[in-house]
Amino acid sequence: MDGRKDAGVTWGAFTAAEPDLARTVEDRFAAHTHHVLATLRKDGSPRTSGLEVRFLDGELWFGMMPGSMKALDLRRDPRFSLQANPGEGTTMGGGDVRIAGRAVEVPEDDTETRARYAEEVEPPEPFHLFRTEVTEVVRTSVEDEKYLVVQVWRPGAPVRTLKRT
């Protein structure tokens, strides 16, 4: 989004580029409320936390409680990986999906953006709000009970599909 070689794109840009995969990913996230967010601690080690996410207005949003460790992690290092809740059992209907990228905090003084989000989501006040830059989307599924299929998308390239037995 900012001209960097490794810059991500909005969720809307991903959706425009790969609508079928985007719909599958959104459906997987919609199947459950809580998902797993991985961030980086101050010492560089990983931290995983539960998180509710929203796809609104062409963006993937993270809302968090004030002062939460995951919010502080993202303020320090915006890189994240978000894993959809696989659900109960082992079937993972729709496959296993993961989104990676960077989270950019919406400042307190951007009252218009924060108000639009709050009107739709009704989060407890106050809250941290992050919009995301998507750098990778991965879906892993099983086809014909025989093949492991991995779809990988990155900005500027079509979906790459790998099939293994």
PDB file of C-alpha atoms in Angstrom:
ATOM      1  CA  MET A   1       0.000   0.000   0.000  1.00  0.00           C
ATOM      2  CA  ASP A   2       2.912   2.361   0.577  1.00  0.00           C
ATOM      3  CA  GLY A   3       5.227   1.432  -2.311  1.00  0.00           C
ATOM      4  CA  ARG A   4       7.447  -0.973  -0.350  1.00  0.00           C
ATOM      5  CA  LYS A   5       8.467  -4.089  -2.238  1.00  0.00           C
ATOM      6  CA  ASP A   6       6.946  -6.176   0.575  1.00  0.00           C
ATOM      7  CA  ALA A   7       3.880  -3.970   1.048  1.00  0.00           C
ATOM      8  CA  GLY A   8       0.537  -5.625   1.537  1.00  0.00           C
ATOM      9  CA  VAL A   9      -2.841  -4.764   0.088  1.00  0.00           C
ATOM     10  CA  THR A  10      -6.281  -4.135   1.513  1.00  0.00           C
ATOM     11  CA  TRP A  11      -8.666  -7.022   1.881  1.00  0.00           C
ATOM     12  CA  GLY A  12     -10.737  -5.407  -0.881  1.00  0.00           C
ATOM     13  CA  ALA A  13      -7.783  -5.498  -3.285  1.00  0.00           C
ATOM     14  CA  PHE A  14      -7.256  -9.192  -2.497  1.00  0.00           C
ATOM     15  CA  THR A  15     -10.983  -9.838  -3.007  1.00  0.00           C
ATOM     16  CA  ALA A  16     -10.892  -8.095  -6.386  1.00  0.00           C
ATOM     17  CA  ALA A  17      -7.851 -10.144  -7.453  1.00  0.00           C
ATOM     18  CA  GLU A  18      -9.050 -13.535  -6.170  1.00  0.00           C
ATOM     19  CA  PRO A  19     -12.802 -13.433  -5.430  1.00  0.00           C
ATOM     20  CA  ASP A  20     -13.322 -17.206  -5.100  1.00  0.00           C
ATOM     21  CA  LEU A  21     -10.498 -17.713  -2.602  1.00  0.00           C
ATOM     22  CA  ALA A  22     -11.525 -14.563  -0.712  1.00  0.00           C
ATOM     23  CA  ARG A  23     -15.103 -15.842  -0.373  1.00  0.00           C
ATOM     24  CA  THR A  24     -13.846 -19.219   0.890  1.00  0.00           C
ATOM     25  CA  VAL A  25     -11.591 -17.527   3.448  1.00  0.00           C
ATOM     26  CA  GLU A  26     -14.341 -15.184   4.665  1.00  0.00           C
ATOM     27  CA  ASP A  27     -16.721 -18.149   4.999  1.00  0.00           C
ATOM     28  CA  ARG A  28     -14.162 -20.013   7.123  1.00  0.00           C
ATOM     29  CA  PHE A  29     -13.769 -17.014   9.430  1.00  0.00           C
ATOM     30  CA  ALA A  30     -17.549 -16.513   9.589  1.00  0.00           C
ATOM     31  CA  ALA A  31     -18.050 -20.121  10.728  1.00  0.00           C
ATOM     32  CA  HIS A  32     -16.700 -19.285  14.209  1.00  0.00           C
ATOM     33  CA  THR A  33     -16.353 -16.168  16.339  1.00  0.00           C
ATOM     34  CA  HIS A  34     -12.902 -16.631  17.855  1.00  0.00           C
ATOM     35  CA  HIS A  35      -9.687 -17.154  15.915  1.00  0.00           C
ATOM     36  CA  VAL A  36      -5.962 -17.233  16.720  1.00  0.00           C
ATOM     37  CA  LEU A  37      -3.729 -14.206  16.179  1.00  0.00           C
ATOM     38  CA  ALA A  38       0.052 -14.603  16.279  1.00  0.00           C
ATOM     39  CA  THR A  39       2.121 -11.513  17.079  1.00  0.00           C
ATOM     40  CA  LEU A  40       5.729 -10.920  18.082  1.00  0.00           C
ATOM     41  CA  ARG A  41       6.715 -10.135  21.659  1.00  0.00           C
ATOM     42  CA  LYS A  42       9.333  -7.544  22.561  1.00  0.00           C
ATOM     43  CA  ASP A  43      12.034 -10.255  22.591  1.00  0.00           C
ATOM     44  CA  GLY A  44      10.948 -11.563  19.157  1.00  0.00           C
ATOM     45  CA  SER A  45       9.286 -14.727  20.409  1.00  0.00           C
ATOM     46  CA  PRO A  46       5.766 -15.531  19.196  1.00  0.00           C
ATOM     47  CA  ARG A  47       2.594 -14.817  21.148  1.00  0.00           C
ATOM     48  CA  THR A  48      -0.774 -16.323  20.240  1.00  0.00           C
ATOM     49  CA  SER A  49      -4.036 -14.792  21.391  1.00  0.00           C
ATOM     50  CA  GLY A  50      -7.713 -15.237  20.716  1.00  0.00           C
ATOM     51  CA  LEU A  51      -9.309 -12.569  18.533  1.00  0.00           C
ATOM     52  CA  GLU A  52     -12.570 -11.704  16.819  1.00  0.00           C
ATOM     53  CA  VAL A  53     -12.094 -10.219  13.349  1.00  0.00           C
ATOM     54  CA  ARG A  54     -14.320  -8.251  10.976  1.00  0.00           C
ATOM     55  CA  PHE A  55     -14.385  -7.920   7.200  1.00  0.00           C
ATOM     56  CA  LEU A  56     -15.997  -4.495   6.616  1.00  0.00           C
ATOM     57  CA  ASP A  57     -15.799  -1.925   3.821  1.00  0.00           C
ATOM     58  CA  GLY A  58     -13.075  -3.791   1.935  1.00  0.00           C
ATOM     59  CA  GLU A  59     -10.847  -4.051   5.015  1.00  0.00           C
ATOM     60  CA  LEU A  60      -9.911  -6.748   7.506  1.00  0.00           C
ATOM     61  CA  TRP A  61     -10.167  -5.172  10.980  1.00  0.00           C
ATOM     62  CA  PHE A  62      -8.847  -6.129  14.412  1.00  0.00           C
ATOM     63  CA  GLY A  63     -10.473  -4.542  17.457  1.00  0.00           C
ATOM     64  CA  MET A  64      -8.799  -5.054  20.843  1.00  0.00           C
ATOM     65  CA  MET A  65      -9.158  -4.116  24.475  1.00  0.00           C
ATOM     66  CA  PRO A  66      -7.082  -1.124  25.568  1.00  0.00           C
ATOM     67  CA  GLY A  67      -3.574  -2.057  26.654  1.00  0.00           C
ATOM     68  CA  SER A  68      -3.893  -5.701  25.575  1.00  0.00           C
ATOM     69  CA  MET A  69      -0.590  -7.457  24.991  1.00  0.00           C
ATOM     70  CA  LYS A  70      -1.480  -8.257  21.376  1.00  0.00           C
ATOM     71  CA  ALA A  71      -2.220  -4.563  20.712  1.00  0.00           C
ATOM     72  CA  LEU A  72       1.083  -3.542  22.301  1.00  0.00           C
ATOM     73  CA  ASP A  73       2.867  -6.210  20.225  1.00  0.00           C
ATOM     74  CA  LEU A  74       1.326  -4.858  17.007  1.00  0.00           C
ATOM     75  CA  ARG A  75       2.212  -1.279  17.904  1.00  0.00           C
ATOM     76  CA  ARG A  76       5.840  -2.341  18.291  1.00  0.00           C
ATOM     77  CA  ASP A  77       5.987  -4.743  15.319  1.00  0.00           C
ATOM     78  CA  PRO A  78       2.959  -4.776  13.003  1.00  0.00           C
ATOM     79  CA  ARG A  79       3.537  -8.249  11.537  1.00  0.00           C
ATOM     80  CA  PHE A  80       0.877 -10.846  12.262  1.00  0.00           C
ATOM     81  CA  SER A  81      -0.455 -14.216  11.243  1.00  0.00           C
ATOM     82  CA  LEU A  82      -4.145 -14.975  11.697  1.00  0.00           C
ATOM     83  CA  GLN A  83      -5.408 -18.561  11.764  1.00  0.00           C
ATOM     84  CA  ALA A  84      -9.107 -19.333  11.331  1.00  0.00           C
ATOM     85  CA  ASN A  85     -10.676 -21.418  14.065  1.00  0.00           C
ATOM     86  CA  PRO A  86     -10.676 -24.984  12.697  1.00  0.00           C
ATOM     87  CA  GLY A  87     -13.849 -25.901  14.563  1.00  0.00           C
ATOM     88  CA  GLU A  88     -14.634 -29.159  16.275  1.00  0.00           C
ATOM     89  CA  GLY A  89     -13.428 -32.527  15.058  1.00  0.00           C
ATOM     90  CA  THR A  90     -11.071 -33.073  12.165  1.00  0.00           C
ATOM     91  CA  THR A  91     -13.114 -32.207   9.087  1.00  0.00           C
ATOM     92  CA  MET A  92     -12.277 -28.465   8.818  1.00  0.00           C
ATOM     93  CA  GLY A  93     -15.060 -27.856   6.314  1.00  0.00           C
ATOM     94  CA  GLY A  94     -13.784 -25.376   3.746  1.00  0.00           C
ATOM     95  CA  GLY A  95     -10.160 -26.125   4.608  1.00  0.00           C
ATOM     96  CA  ASP A  96      -7.652 -24.531   6.926  1.00  0.00           C
ATOM     97  CA  VAL A  97      -7.046 -20.829   6.241  1.00  0.00           C
ATOM     98  CA  ARG A  98      -4.415 -18.344   7.346  1.00  0.00           C
ATOM     99  CA  ILE A  99      -3.840 -14.664   6.600  1.00  0.00           C
ATOM    100  CA  ALA A 100      -0.514 -12.908   7.141  1.00  0.00           C
ATOM    101  CA  GLY A 101       0.331  -9.243   6.941  1.00  0.00           C
ATOM    102  CA  ARG A 102       0.794  -6.070   8.914  1.00  0.00           C
ATOM    103  CA  ALA A 103      -1.661  -4.311  11.207  1.00  0.00           C
ATOM    104  CA  VAL A 104      -1.813  -0.510  11.135  1.00  0.00           C
ATOM    105  CA  GLU A 105      -3.453   1.158  14.118  1.00  0.00           C
ATOM    106  CA  VAL A 106      -6.226   3.648  13.435  1.00  0.00           C
ATOM    107  CA  PRO A 107      -5.332   6.693  15.570  1.00  0.00           C
ATOM    108  CA  GLU A 108      -7.684   8.017  18.242  1.00  0.00           C
ATOM    109  CA  ASP A 109      -8.127  11.254  16.282  1.00  0.00           C
ATOM    110  CA  ASP A 110      -9.522   9.394  13.245  1.00  0.00           C
ATOM    111  CA  THR A 111     -12.944   9.636  14.834  1.00  0.00           C
ATOM    112  CA  GLU A 112     -14.828   9.062  11.577  1.00  0.00           C
ATOM    113  CA  THR A 113     -13.243   5.653  10.889  1.00  0.00           C
ATOM    114  CA  ARG A 114     -13.515   4.596  14.516  1.00  0.00           C
ATOM    115  CA  ALA A 115     -17.175   5.675  14.660  1.00  0.00           C
ATOM    116  CA  ARG A 116     -18.049   3.687  11.485  1.00  0.00           C
ATOM    117  CA  TYR A 117     -16.393   0.588  12.951  1.00  0.00           C
ATOM    118  CA  ALA A 118     -18.056   1.073  16.352  1.00  0.00           C
ATOM    119  CA  GLU A 119     -21.479   1.559  14.757  1.00  0.00           C
ATOM    120  CA  GLU A 120     -21.179  -1.763  12.937  1.00  0.00           C
ATOM    121  CA  VAL A 121     -19.387  -3.848  15.590  1.00  0.00           C
ATOM    122  CA  GLU A 122     -20.430  -2.193  18.879  1.00  0.00           C
ATOM    123  CA  PRO A 123     -17.166  -2.949  20.714  1.00  0.00           C
ATOM    124  CA  PRO A 124     -16.737  -2.090  24.385  1.00  0.00           C
ATOM    125  CA  GLU A 125     -15.197   1.372  24.723  1.00  0.00           C
ATOM    126  CA  PRO A 126     -12.370   2.272  24.656  1.00  0.00           C
ATOM    127  CA  PHE A 127     -10.653   0.005  22.122  1.00  0.00           C
ATOM    128  CA  HIS A 128      -7.617  -0.307  19.867  1.00  0.00           C
ATOM    129  CA  LEU A 129      -8.507  -0.533  16.181  1.00  0.00           C
ATOM    130  CA  PHE A 130      -6.195  -1.906  13.488  1.00  0.00           C
ATOM    131  CA  ARG A 131      -6.726  -2.161   9.734  1.00  0.00           C
ATOM    132  CA  THR A 132      -4.587  -4.702   7.938  1.00  0.00           C
ATOM    133  CA  GLU A 133      -2.279  -4.912   4.962  1.00  0.00           C
ATOM    134  CA  VAL A 134      -2.515  -8.462   3.629  1.00  0.00           C
ATOM    135  CA  THR A 135       0.760 -10.003   2.443  1.00  0.00           C
ATOM    136  CA  GLU A 136      -0.268 -13.659   2.149  1.00  0.00           C
ATOM    137  CA  VAL A 137      -3.379 -15.840   2.172  1.00  0.00           C
ATOM    138  CA  VAL A 138      -3.064 -19.627   2.447  1.00  0.00           C
ATOM    139  CA  ARG A 139      -5.742 -22.301   2.259  1.00  0.00           C
ATOM    140  CA  THR A 140      -4.948 -25.944   2.912  1.00  0.00           C
ATOM    141  CA  SER A 141      -7.559 -28.593   2.142  1.00  0.00           C
ATOM    142  CA  VAL A 142      -7.966 -32.244   1.249  1.00  0.00           C
ATOM    143  CA  GLU A 143      -9.305 -33.212  -2.168  1.00  0.00           C
ATOM    144  CA  ASP A 144     -10.853 -36.599  -2.958  1.00  0.00           C
ATOM    145  CA  GLU A 145      -9.574 -37.889   0.410  1.00  0.00           C
ATOM    146  CA  LYS A 146      -6.272 -38.357  -1.400  1.00  0.00           C
ATOM    147  CA  TYR A 147      -4.580 -35.020  -2.115  1.00  0.00           C
ATOM    148  CA  LEU A 148      -3.389 -32.293   0.182  1.00  0.00           C
ATOM    149  CA  VAL A 149      -4.041 -29.051  -1.706  1.00  0.00           C
ATOM    150  CA  VAL A 150      -2.312 -25.831  -0.692  1.00  0.00           C
ATOM    151  CA  GLN A 151      -3.357 -22.538  -2.296  1.00  0.00           C
ATOM    152  CA  VAL A 152      -1.009 -19.607  -1.705  1.00  0.00           C
ATOM    153  CA  TRP A 153      -1.679 -16.002  -2.733  1.00  0.00           C
ATOM    154  CA  ARG A 154       0.672 -13.028  -2.442  1.00  0.00           C
ATOM    155  CA  PRO A 155       0.189  -9.483  -3.772  1.00  0.00           C
ATOM    156  CA  GLY A 156       0.989  -9.095  -7.449  1.00  0.00           C
ATOM    157  CA  ALA A 157       0.738 -12.791  -8.285  1.00  0.00           C
ATOM    158  CA  PRO A 158      -2.090 -15.218  -9.012  1.00  0.00           C
ATOM    159  CA  VAL A 159      -2.966 -18.019  -6.616  1.00  0.00           C
ATOM    160  CA  ARG A 160      -0.358 -20.780  -6.718  1.00  0.00           C
ATOM    161  CA  THR A 161      -1.795 -24.261  -6.104  1.00  0.00           C
ATOM    162  CA  LEU A 162       0.320 -27.161  -4.868  1.00  0.00           C
ATOM    163  CA  LYS A 163      -1.065 -30.703  -4.760  1.00  0.00           C
ATOM    164  CA  ARG A 164       0.528 -33.582  -2.837  1.00  0.00           C
ATOM    165  CA  THR A 165      -0.449 -37.162  -2.178  1.00  0.00           C
TER     166      THR A 165
END
